[in-house]
Amino acid sequence: MKACPDVPATLSAHGLSHAYGRGATRAPVLRELALRFLPGQMTLVMGASGSGKSTLLAALGGLLRPDAGEVKFGANSLWGLAPSLLEQLRKREFAYVFQGFNLFSALTAIEQVALPLRLDGEVRAAARSRAEQALAEVGLDRHLHLRPAELSGGEKQRVAIARALVKHPSVLFADEPTSALDSLNGERVIRLLRELTRRHGTTIVAVTHDPRLKPHADCIVNLCDGVAVAERQGAAS
Amino acid sequence: MLTDLPWVSGSLARATLVHDWRRFLPAILSVAFAGVLMLVQLGLLTGMFGTVTVLVDSIPAQLWVTAPATRSVDETADIPVSLAALIRSDPDILASDVLSLRDASWRSADGQRVAVTLVALSAEAGAPVCPEPMRTQCPMLASPGSVAVDRSEADKLGAVPGASAEIDGHRVRVVALSDGMRSIGTTYVFTSRQTLDDLQAGDAQAADHTSFVLGRIAAGSDAGRVRDDLRKLLPRTTARVWTRAQLSRDSRHFWLRESGVGAGFLFSTTLGLLIAIVITSQCLRGVILGQLREYAVLRAMGIPTRRLALVVVEQAAWIGAVGTVVMWYVVIAVAALAQRCYVPFTLSRGGLLVAGGIGLATAIGSGLLALRGLYRVEPAELLR
Ligand SMILES: Nc1ncnc2c1ncn2[C@@H]1O[C@H](COP(=O)(O)OP(=O)(O)OP(=O)(O)O)[C@@H](O)[C@H]1O
Ligand SMILES: [Mg+2]
C-alpha cells in the first residue's frame, strides 16, 4: 500500500497495534498499521466514529504508548526514547490542534500564543513579538488583545493554530480541527493550515470525518476495523 | 482596566487571578480571615495581659523588690519598708522608693460601690515610682485625700475632676484623670503614700510595710548585674529582686499560663489556618480542574508538569499575598476601633509580618495540596 510518493518520510509507523480494556472485554483498535507521512504534505486520517483515529493520532504524536509497533521520527524511535527525551522532542518538533479550542479564558490572543514560549523560558518581549507574527500569519493581527469569549469559533481555532505553529514544528497533529466550525469557517481553517504548512514545509496529520476536506489533502488514510483500508492520493496539488 | 496593565499580561497565574477573581475570592478571604483571627486574638490577649503589667511598664524604676513568693506583679504580699533604705546601700542604686497596693472599696457620690486597688505613689514628678504617663498628675496627689483614676475607668467610678467619693468610709476627692493606666485585673485608684496611711490609720503595722520596693539606677548601668548584687544583699526568705523587664515578662506569661487562654489562642488559630488551607486548596483544585484541557495542550506541547505546577504555586502565592494585604487593612482598622473604645489592643509590626508570612505559607501549602489535580492531565485522555 504505497499510494503516496516514495521520498524519505518525516514520520512513519510500522506494526502499530493498540487495544483498550482488559481480559474478555479487550478490544483491538489498531492492528499492525504501517503508515508514512511525507514532508510538507497533508495526510487526512478518515474513518467511522470509534474506528481509532484519535488513538492513532495520539500514538503517532507521542502522547499514547501503543501496545506494539514502532513510530519513527527521523532516526528516533519515539517509543524507545526516555520520557523526558520524548517530551523534549514533542516540544521542539511537534504541535497539536484539537477540536475544542482549549484556550485559557483569562488570556488574550497574544498571551495564548506566547504562553508556551514563556513557559519554555523565552523572555517576554521575544515571546510576544513571535506571537504577534504568528497571529498575523493566521490573519488575526487586529484581534491580538481579545479573549476567547470575544472571539468567534473560527477565530478561536485560528488562535489555536497560531499557538501550534509559533514554534515552527516539523509535524502538526490535528484532531478534528474543523468539526466545531461551520463549513465556511472549516474550509477557511483547513486552507489556512495548508497554506502555512506549505510555506514552512510542515507535515500535517489531520483526523477528520468531514468529506469536504478531501480535496485539500495530499494523502488520505481510511481507518476501518483497525487497519488502513484504502490509502490514495488526494486531488489537491 | 487592571487586566490591561503590562505586568498582568505576562503571567498565566496572575491573569487567571484577575480574570476569575470571583472564583478566588473565598480563598483570599479565608487566608485574610485566618490572619485576622490570629492577630485580633493576639492583639486582645497581649493588650489585656499588657495591662496587668501597666505599673511595671510605666514606672521608670529599673529594679523591683517583691515578697519572696511573688510570681506575678498582681500577686502582692507585704515586705518591710526598711528594705528601701537597705538597697540604697548599694552604690549603683541612685534612689529608692516604695509602692504600696491595697484592696479597698470605692463608693461614688451616687452610692455605687466598686472594688478597687489603691496605688500609693510618691507625690513628686521625678520620684522613681511616678509612672511616666502621670508626670503631671503625681504632684496633684500631694494634698491629703486626693486621688486620681484612669479616664477609661471614670464612668464606672462616677469620677470627674473635683468630684468626691468615699474609700473605705473615708472621704476623698478626685483631682485628676490619667491616661493609659488601665489594668484588666483590677481598677486602680492612685493616691499618695500619705493619703494611704491616713486611710488605714487604724492599722499600726501597715505603715511599716509595703508591696514593692523600687530602685533606680544610672542610665548606663546594667540592671541584671545590679539585681544580682542586690540578691546577695537581701536574704532570699525576705524578698525577691527583679529587673523591670523580667517582672513584666514573667507576669504576662504567668497570666497566659494560669488563665488557659494561651492554649485557647493556639487552638483557634490552628483551626482558622486549617479552614483557610481547606478552602484555598479546594478553590485552587477547582480552578485546575476547570482548566485541565488547556493544561493538557501545554503538556502535549512538551511543557513539563513541574513547570505547570509552578504556575499553580504562583497562583497560590498571589492568593496569599492579596489575602495578607486584606488582613492587614482589617487588623489595622480593628486596632484603630479598639483604641477609640479604650479596649486594650496591641499590634506590633513584627506581629503583622509574622501573620503575613503565615498567611503566605498557608496559601502556598494549599497550592501544593491542590497540585494532585495536575497529575490528572493526560493529553491522550483529554483531547481525543
Ligand atoms: N481509554 C479508553 N478505554 C477504553 N476504550 C477506549 C479508550 N479510548 C478509546 N477507546 C475505544 O477505542 C475506540 C477508538 O477510539 P478513538 O477515540 O480512537 O476513536 P475515533 O476514531 O477518534 O472516534 P471519533 O471519530 O468518534 O472521535 C473506541 O471504540 C473507543 O470506545
Ligand atoms: Mg476522535
XYZ file of C-alpha atoms and ligand atoms in Angstrom:
653
model
C 0.000 0.000 0.000
C 2.065 2.879 -1.211
C -0.005 5.436 -2.999
C 1.997 8.397 -1.753
C 5.277 9.309 -3.474
C 8.352 7.399 -2.368
C 10.523 10.024 -0.681
C 12.061 9.782 2.840
C 9.192 10.108 5.293
C 9.162 12.626 8.152
C 7.173 10.259 10.281
C 6.428 6.593 9.831
C 4.784 3.770 11.711
C 5.304 0.000 11.500
C 3.278 -2.770 13.062
C 1.359 -0.272 15.176
C -1.138 -2.117 17.383
C -3.214 -0.951 20.291
C -6.111 -2.290 22.314
C -8.172 -0.918 25.185
C -9.695 -2.828 28.083
C -8.655 -5.995 29.876
C -9.368 -9.695 29.601
C -12.528 -10.611 27.752
C -13.512 -7.009 27.046
C -10.162 -6.236 25.446
C -10.873 -4.808 22.024
C -8.163 -4.120 19.434
C -8.371 -0.612 17.983
C -5.248 -0.521 15.826
C -3.944 -3.677 14.146
C -0.424 -3.765 12.781
C -0.689 -0.451 10.973
C 2.064 0.686 8.637
C 1.945 4.329 7.575
C 4.246 7.001 6.143
C 3.899 10.764 6.321
C 5.892 12.830 3.881
C 7.464 16.240 4.460
C 5.275 19.199 3.540
C 2.259 17.009 2.889
C -1.126 16.896 4.495
C -2.481 13.455 5.245
C -6.111 13.077 6.239
C -6.998 10.194 8.525
C -10.651 9.340 7.990
C -12.981 6.667 9.272
C -16.164 5.990 11.149
C -16.618 7.177 14.708
C -14.821 4.818 17.057
C -12.562 3.486 14.329
C -9.460 4.524 16.240
C -8.476 7.781 14.544
C -7.744 9.676 17.747
C -5.895 6.683 19.151
C -3.716 6.544 16.057
C -3.013 10.253 16.224
C -2.016 10.029 19.899
C 0.324 7.111 19.191
C 1.925 8.941 16.266
C 2.174 12.195 18.206
C 3.995 10.722 21.186
C 1.053 11.088 23.556
C -0.074 7.459 23.938
C 2.255 4.491 24.091
C 0.945 1.814 21.687
C 0.879 -1.838 22.765
C 3.181 -2.788 19.935
C 4.898 -1.326 16.916
C 7.237 1.485 16.208
C 6.836 5.138 15.335
C 9.868 6.708 13.750
C 10.616 10.398 13.535
C 13.779 10.816 11.517
C 16.294 8.497 13.159
C 14.421 8.393 16.505
C 12.080 5.638 17.509
C 9.552 7.672 19.521
C 8.537 4.970 21.958
C 12.108 3.879 22.515
C 13.005 7.278 23.947
C 13.159 8.071 27.641
C 10.041 10.027 28.711
C 11.987 13.248 29.207
C 13.588 12.965 25.770
C 10.206 12.280 24.201
C 8.890 15.371 25.979
C 11.785 17.394 24.538
C 11.102 16.033 21.082
C 7.411 16.910 21.331
C 8.367 20.398 22.471
C 10.772 21.009 19.596
C 9.236 19.157 16.674
C 5.529 18.511 17.215
C 2.480 20.681 17.565
C -1.184 19.903 18.145
C -4.549 21.371 17.296
C -7.656 19.836 18.796
C -11.362 20.009 18.230
C -12.180 22.077 21.306
C -10.009 25.152 21.070
C -8.574 24.660 24.569
C -7.695 28.286 25.090
C -7.288 29.813 28.566
C -10.299 32.037 29.153
C -8.221 34.588 31.065
C -5.651 35.194 28.336
C -5.785 37.425 25.291
C -4.908 36.007 21.862
C -1.328 37.196 22.029
C -0.888 35.783 25.549
C -2.288 32.394 24.474
C 0.275 32.132 21.709
C 3.147 33.496 23.792
C 2.369 31.219 26.763
C 4.108 28.017 25.585
C 7.160 30.093 24.662
C 7.144 31.830 28.044
C 6.746 28.537 29.903
C 9.696 27.262 27.908
C 11.778 30.114 29.301
C 11.688 32.627 26.454
C 11.831 36.268 27.567
C 8.638 38.250 27.445
C 9.440 40.647 24.637
C 10.720 37.940 22.290
C 7.770 35.664 23.035
C 5.315 38.451 22.355
C 6.873 39.500 19.089
C 6.888 35.900 17.823
C 3.286 35.506 18.971
C 2.316 38.674 17.172
C 3.928 37.387 13.996
C 2.151 34.035 14.236
C -1.203 35.731 14.804
C -0.575 37.964 11.805
C 0.027 34.834 9.715
C -3.413 33.481 10.629
C -4.974 36.887 9.912
C -5.654 37.905 13.490
C -3.328 40.883 13.723
C -6.286 43.063 14.684
C -7.500 40.744 17.434
C -4.305 40.472 19.477
C -5.876 41.666 22.710
C -9.192 39.833 22.648
C -10.028 36.960 24.987
C -11.686 33.713 23.828
C -15.103 34.986 24.953
C -14.721 37.870 22.488
C -13.647 35.720 19.518
C -15.748 33.689 17.054
C -15.285 29.920 16.809
C -13.235 30.246 13.635
C -11.076 32.939 15.198
C -10.504 30.801 18.270
C -9.346 27.899 16.133
C -7.022 30.287 14.292
C -5.537 31.355 17.640
C -5.017 27.667 18.449
C -3.316 27.196 15.072
C -1.082 30.198 15.700
C -0.188 28.707 19.098
C 0.687 25.399 17.400
C 2.714 26.956 14.610
C 4.550 29.662 16.530
C 7.464 27.313 17.186
C 7.658 26.184 13.518
C 7.129 22.481 14.273
C 8.104 19.717 11.865
C 4.825 17.877 12.313
C 1.386 19.261 13.102
C -1.176 16.840 14.506
C -4.764 17.960 14.202
C -7.703 16.036 15.647
C -10.973 17.162 14.107
C -9.720 20.731 13.708
C -12.851 21.814 11.873
C -15.667 19.848 13.446
C -16.646 22.638 15.846
C -16.851 25.096 12.966
C -19.451 25.697 10.250
C -18.497 24.585 6.762
C -17.305 28.008 5.605
C -15.065 28.502 8.640
C -13.934 24.880 8.439
C -12.921 25.411 4.854
C -11.023 28.576 5.742
C -9.210 26.945 8.635
C -8.100 23.974 6.548
C -6.950 26.213 3.687
C -5.017 28.312 6.165
C -3.360 25.219 7.617
C -2.480 24.043 4.153
C -1.014 27.395 3.152
C 1.034 27.897 6.301
C 2.442 24.406 6.301
C 3.377 24.657 2.618
C 5.262 27.834 3.438
C 7.180 26.202 6.299
C 7.350 22.678 4.912
C 5.391 21.277 7.853
C 3.995 17.748 7.739
C 0.332 17.603 8.724
C -1.534 14.595 10.078
C -5.185 15.578 10.379
C -8.026 13.433 11.652
C -11.434 14.285 10.275
C -14.712 12.802 9.216
C -15.570 15.800 7.094
C -15.503 14.706 3.415
C -15.352 18.317 2.258
C -11.739 18.467 3.384
C -10.696 15.686 0.998
C -9.830 17.974 -1.914
C -7.166 19.701 0.224
C -5.337 16.521 1.181
C -2.202 15.092 -0.372
C -2.873 11.632 1.033
C -5.894 10.046 2.633
C -5.823 7.149 5.079
C -9.096 5.361 5.721
C -9.266 3.527 9.023
C -11.640 0.618 9.337
C -11.505 -2.127 11.976
C -8.045 -1.008 12.940
C -6.488 -1.299 9.536
C -5.914 1.255 6.817
C -8.328 0.008 4.165
C -7.578 2.460 1.447
C -4.810 4.942 1.016
C -4.937 7.101 -2.039
C -3.545 10.293 -3.309
C -5.847 13.278 -2.817
C -6.994 15.636 -5.505
C -5.074 18.608 -4.191
C -1.911 19.659 -5.889
C -8.694 48.349 33.454
C -6.388 46.406 35.741
C -6.131 43.493 33.323
C -4.608 45.751 30.673
C -1.644 46.726 32.822
C 1.543 45.385 31.290
C 2.648 43.471 34.385
C -0.557 41.451 34.475
C -0.374 40.137 30.941
C 2.766 38.049 31.091
C 1.792 35.501 33.663
C -0.956 32.925 33.373
C -1.213 32.801 37.167
C -1.899 36.490 37.616
C -4.062 36.823 34.518
C -6.303 33.992 35.721
C -6.452 35.504 39.189
C -7.521 38.887 37.851
C -9.924 37.480 35.252
C -11.606 34.956 37.567
C -11.237 36.918 40.798
C -14.701 35.907 41.902
C -13.615 32.265 41.944
C -10.571 33.122 44.053
C -12.384 35.420 46.459
C -13.275 32.687 49.004
C -9.625 31.607 49.122
C -8.366 35.170 49.544
C -10.931 35.877 52.236
C -10.174 32.657 54.090
C -6.467 33.479 54.208
C -7.290 37.007 55.344
C -9.780 35.702 57.893
C -7.299 33.265 59.417
C -4.781 36.083 59.805
C -7.331 38.477 61.268
C -8.479 35.822 63.716
C -4.903 35.251 64.797
C -3.877 38.904 65.083
C -7.050 40.181 66.710
C -6.888 37.465 69.342
C -3.205 38.084 69.852
C -3.803 41.829 69.972
C -6.570 41.498 72.547
C -4.634 38.978 74.629
C -1.388 40.886 74.693
C -3.332 44.105 75.078
C -5.209 42.644 78.008
C -2.231 40.984 79.647
C -0.120 44.001 78.852
C -2.378 45.978 81.166
C -1.625 43.562 84.004
C 1.886 44.954 83.979
C 0.958 48.560 83.260
C 2.504 49.664 86.593
C 5.763 47.802 85.959
C 5.979 49.068 82.397
C 5.221 52.716 83.123
C 7.126 53.233 86.361
C 10.707 54.224 85.478
C 12.473 52.303 88.303
C 14.585 49.523 86.807
C 14.694 47.265 89.878
C 11.759 45.812 91.763
C 11.843 44.076 95.132
C 8.820 41.890 95.915
C 7.809 39.329 98.508
C 9.728 36.050 98.007
C 6.723 34.007 96.763
C 5.545 36.541 94.176
C 5.101 35.085 90.683
C 3.228 37.950 89.041
C 3.010 41.662 89.794
C -0.640 41.356 90.794
C 0.222 38.782 93.498
C 1.346 41.103 96.239
C 2.426 40.380 99.785
C 3.902 42.717 102.373
C 7.601 43.394 102.705
C 9.246 45.765 105.218
C 9.525 49.403 104.191
C 13.043 49.339 105.622
C 14.259 47.416 102.553
C 14.175 50.748 100.702
C 16.959 52.062 102.892
C 18.828 48.759 102.680
C 19.047 48.674 98.869
C 20.244 52.253 98.834
C 23.422 50.994 100.459
C 24.318 49.514 97.067
C 26.343 52.213 95.298
C 24.567 51.530 91.974
C 21.176 52.477 93.404
C 20.689 56.219 92.858
C 17.303 56.386 94.536
C 14.817 54.023 96.121
C 11.145 54.305 96.893
C 8.162 52.231 97.960
C 4.998 51.354 96.077
C 2.008 50.030 98.035
C -1.061 48.341 96.637
C -4.107 47.852 98.890
C -7.545 46.443 98.139
C -10.288 48.895 99.037
C -13.927 49.646 98.450
C -14.898 52.719 96.443
C -18.245 54.397 96.907
C -19.100 57.103 94.406
C -21.294 60.131 95.118
C -24.376 58.338 93.766
C -23.786 55.378 96.082
C -22.244 52.963 93.560
C -19.777 50.507 95.170
C -16.719 49.254 93.255
C -13.859 47.079 94.479
C -10.616 48.918 93.670
C -6.891 48.673 94.252
C -5.286 51.683 95.847
C -1.877 52.525 94.398
C 0.156 54.701 96.710
C 2.802 56.747 94.877
C 5.276 59.407 95.903
C 3.716 62.729 95.133
C 6.662 64.077 93.167
C 7.008 64.184 89.406
C 10.577 62.901 89.401
C 10.128 60.168 92.011
C 11.235 56.688 90.939
C 7.672 55.433 91.397
C 5.747 58.083 89.495
C 4.518 56.411 86.266
C 5.638 58.176 83.074
C 2.081 58.941 81.866
C 1.294 60.572 85.249
C 4.133 63.073 85.497
C 1.669 65.975 85.683
C -0.793 64.155 87.949
C 1.659 62.900 90.591
C 2.258 66.332 92.212
C -1.524 66.911 92.369
C -1.818 63.933 94.733
C 0.232 65.757 97.395
C -2.683 67.320 99.232
C -4.278 64.828 101.659
C -7.380 62.990 100.481
C -6.559 63.449 96.763
C -6.922 60.591 94.295
C -6.612 60.129 90.543
C -8.239 57.448 88.361
C -7.812 56.469 84.745
C -10.044 58.163 82.198
C -11.229 54.766 80.916
C -12.482 53.864 84.422
C -14.001 57.292 85.168
C -17.528 56.311 84.088
C -17.549 53.187 86.214
C -16.346 55.101 89.273
C -18.518 58.158 88.678
C -15.331 60.185 88.828
C -14.839 63.612 87.277
C -12.157 66.036 88.436
C -13.467 67.764 91.505
C -15.966 65.037 92.404
C -15.806 63.478 95.801
C -16.177 59.817 96.778
C -15.583 57.505 99.697
C -12.855 54.912 100.123
C -13.462 52.503 102.983
C -15.684 55.139 104.553
C -13.169 57.992 104.260
C -13.906 60.982 102.101
C -11.564 61.543 99.085
C -11.545 63.990 96.209
C -10.774 63.201 92.517
C -8.113 65.704 91.488
C -7.031 64.340 88.122
C -7.644 61.730 85.439
C -4.798 59.695 83.962
C -4.486 58.130 80.514
C -3.223 54.671 79.666
C -3.070 53.419 83.259
C -5.864 50.869 82.996
C -5.416 47.284 84.129
C -7.624 44.386 83.170
C -7.233 42.683 86.545
C -8.490 45.449 88.801
C -9.425 49.122 88.954
C -6.545 51.300 90.087
C -7.109 54.370 92.235
C -3.909 56.418 92.520
C -3.143 58.248 95.695
C -0.155 59.380 97.772
C 1.632 57.375 100.417
C 0.439 59.947 102.962
C -3.225 59.589 101.986
C -2.933 55.803 102.106
C -1.522 55.991 105.648
C -4.449 58.249 106.626
C -6.954 55.820 105.102
C -5.574 52.896 107.103
C -4.828 54.903 110.238
C -6.168 52.141 112.486
C -3.660 49.585 111.204
C -0.446 50.082 113.179
C 1.505 47.518 111.186
C 0.518 48.879 107.752
C 2.759 51.913 107.886
C 5.883 49.729 108.235
C 5.015 47.544 105.272
C 4.705 47.964 101.544
C 4.055 45.827 98.473
C 7.141 46.782 96.466
C 10.449 48.481 96.971
C 11.781 50.123 93.832
C 15.281 51.163 92.924
C 16.541 53.472 90.228
C 19.991 53.059 88.710
C 22.123 55.252 86.484
C 21.166 55.298 82.838
C 24.119 53.271 81.578
C 24.198 50.651 84.354
C 23.413 47.009 83.753
C 20.178 46.232 85.615
C 20.897 42.499 85.578
C 24.205 42.938 87.361
C 22.729 45.292 89.988
C 19.920 42.759 90.535
C 22.492 40.031 91.177
C 24.295 42.312 93.635
C 21.042 43.074 95.455
C 20.173 39.380 95.603
C 23.355 38.814 97.573
C 22.416 41.691 99.860
C 18.822 40.607 100.606
C 18.098 37.252 102.236
C 16.099 35.009 99.905
C 13.452 34.403 102.563
C 12.702 38.117 102.930
C 12.422 39.369 99.399
C 12.981 38.697 95.746
C 14.726 41.132 93.378
C 13.662 41.517 89.744
C 14.656 43.662 86.834
C 11.725 45.540 85.409
C 11.772 43.603 82.112
C 11.872 40.270 83.915
C 8.944 41.080 86.219
C 6.902 42.353 83.293
C 7.586 39.288 81.147
C 7.079 36.752 83.916
C 3.814 38.397 84.966
C 2.389 38.230 81.469
C 3.494 34.626 80.965
C 2.000 33.760 84.332
C -1.354 35.118 83.194
C -1.182 33.401 79.816
C -0.476 30.070 81.543
C -2.760 30.344 84.527
C -5.780 31.606 82.607
C -5.532 28.909 79.921
C -6.104 31.460 77.185
C -2.714 30.641 75.667
C -3.968 27.172 74.786
C -7.271 28.607 73.575
C -5.434 31.019 71.326
C -3.313 28.258 69.802
C -6.367 26.097 69.242
C -8.462 28.730 67.489
C -5.522 29.983 65.435
C -4.767 26.462 64.233
C -8.425 25.947 63.430
C -8.528 29.189 61.438
C -5.431 28.197 59.477
C -6.803 24.718 58.761
C -10.032 26.195 57.428
C -8.020 28.551 55.236
C -5.946 25.640 53.891
C -9.021 23.565 53.066
C -10.846 26.428 51.350
C -7.792 27.643 49.437
C -6.701 24.215 48.221
C -10.249 23.292 47.190
C -10.553 26.585 45.346
C -7.256 26.096 43.514
C -8.189 22.499 42.728
C -11.462 23.655 41.240
C -9.635 26.144 39.062
C -7.128 23.496 37.923
C -9.887 21.023 37.081
C -11.653 23.748 35.119
C -8.513 24.248 33.027
C -7.492 20.584 32.622
C -7.879 20.546 28.843
C -5.922 23.773 28.448
C -3.161 22.414 30.652
C -3.290 19.168 28.649
C -2.457 21.072 25.448
C 0.586 22.551 27.168
C 1.552 19.063 28.384
C 1.198 17.736 24.827
C 3.464 20.555 23.647
C 6.163 19.187 25.932
C 5.845 21.637 28.821
C 6.829 19.554 31.895
C 4.235 19.063 34.626
C 6.534 20.687 37.166
C 6.508 23.879 35.115
C 2.693 23.852 35.257
C 2.908 23.120 38.985
C 4.899 26.326 39.317
C 2.015 28.234 37.755
C -0.329 26.832 40.414
C 2.119 27.629 43.206
C 2.498 31.162 41.867
C -1.279 31.484 41.849
C -1.339 30.285 45.453
C 1.347 32.783 46.419
C -0.677 35.614 44.907
C -3.735 34.484 46.861
C -1.609 34.556 49.989
C -0.209 37.988 49.183
C -3.585 39.556 48.419
C -5.124 37.844 51.451
C -2.336 39.208 53.622
C -2.889 42.770 52.446
C -6.631 42.461 53.089
C -5.818 41.050 56.520
C -3.502 43.955 57.328
C -6.141 46.517 56.439
C -8.785 44.779 58.554
C -6.491 44.363 61.561
C -5.298 47.968 61.426
C -8.928 49.098 61.276
C -9.752 46.865 64.268
C -6.809 48.325 66.179
C -7.989 51.871 65.471
C -11.506 50.978 66.577
C -10.213 49.348 69.765
C -8.218 52.434 70.596
C -11.256 54.664 70.173
C -13.217 52.428 72.526
C -10.393 52.227 75.143
C -10.154 48.468 74.559
C -6.584 47.386 75.269
C -5.232 46.062 71.967
C -1.598 45.692 70.940
C -0.475 45.425 67.380
C 3.199 45.130 66.540
C 4.943 45.437 63.205
C 6.563 42.071 63.932
C 3.153 40.506 64.532
C 1.868 41.857 61.222
C 4.911 40.483 59.399
C 4.722 37.069 61.058
C 0.985 36.814 60.349
C 1.661 37.801 56.741
C 4.328 35.120 56.491
C 1.973 32.527 57.955
C -0.765 33.617 55.521
C 1.606 33.278 52.589
C 2.833 29.889 53.785
C -0.762 28.733 54.275
C -1.660 29.688 50.728
C 1.435 28.106 49.208
C 0.865 24.936 51.234
C -2.687 24.860 49.902
C -1.322 25.258 46.388
C 0.931 22.250 46.901
C -2.057 20.245 48.149
C -4.030 21.244 45.063
C -1.293 20.018 42.719
C -2.727 16.487 42.807
C -5.260 17.730 40.257
C -2.477 18.482 37.776
C -1.303 14.905 37.601
C -4.630 14.004 36.032
C -3.611 15.979 32.971
C -3.257 13.234 30.356
C -3.302 14.753 26.891
C -4.284 11.476 25.175
C -7.272 11.089 27.514
C -8.490 14.666 27.466
C -8.021 15.748 23.893
C -9.489 12.971 21.728
N -9.372 4.998 27.387
C -10.108 4.112 26.728
N -10.524 2.994 27.354
C -11.259 2.076 26.683
N -11.634 2.199 25.428
C -11.267 3.301 24.744
C -10.487 4.299 25.366
N -10.262 5.262 24.450
C -10.873 4.881 23.314
N -11.478 3.700 23.482
C -12.192 2.967 22.450
O -11.352 2.835 21.365
C -12.057 3.020 20.166
C -11.384 4.051 19.299
O -11.435 5.300 19.956
P -10.957 6.638 19.240
O -11.156 7.756 20.193
O -9.602 6.441 18.731
O -11.994 6.759 18.040
P -12.146 7.849 16.924
O -11.946 7.195 15.629
O -11.309 9.011 17.238
O -13.675 8.241 17.068
P -14.365 9.668 16.860
O -14.456 9.884 15.375
O -15.719 9.484 17.433
O -13.549 10.664 17.566
C -13.479 3.373 20.524
O -14.299 2.251 20.360
C -13.402 3.719 21.982
O -14.546 3.289 22.660
Mg -11.604 11.051 17.878
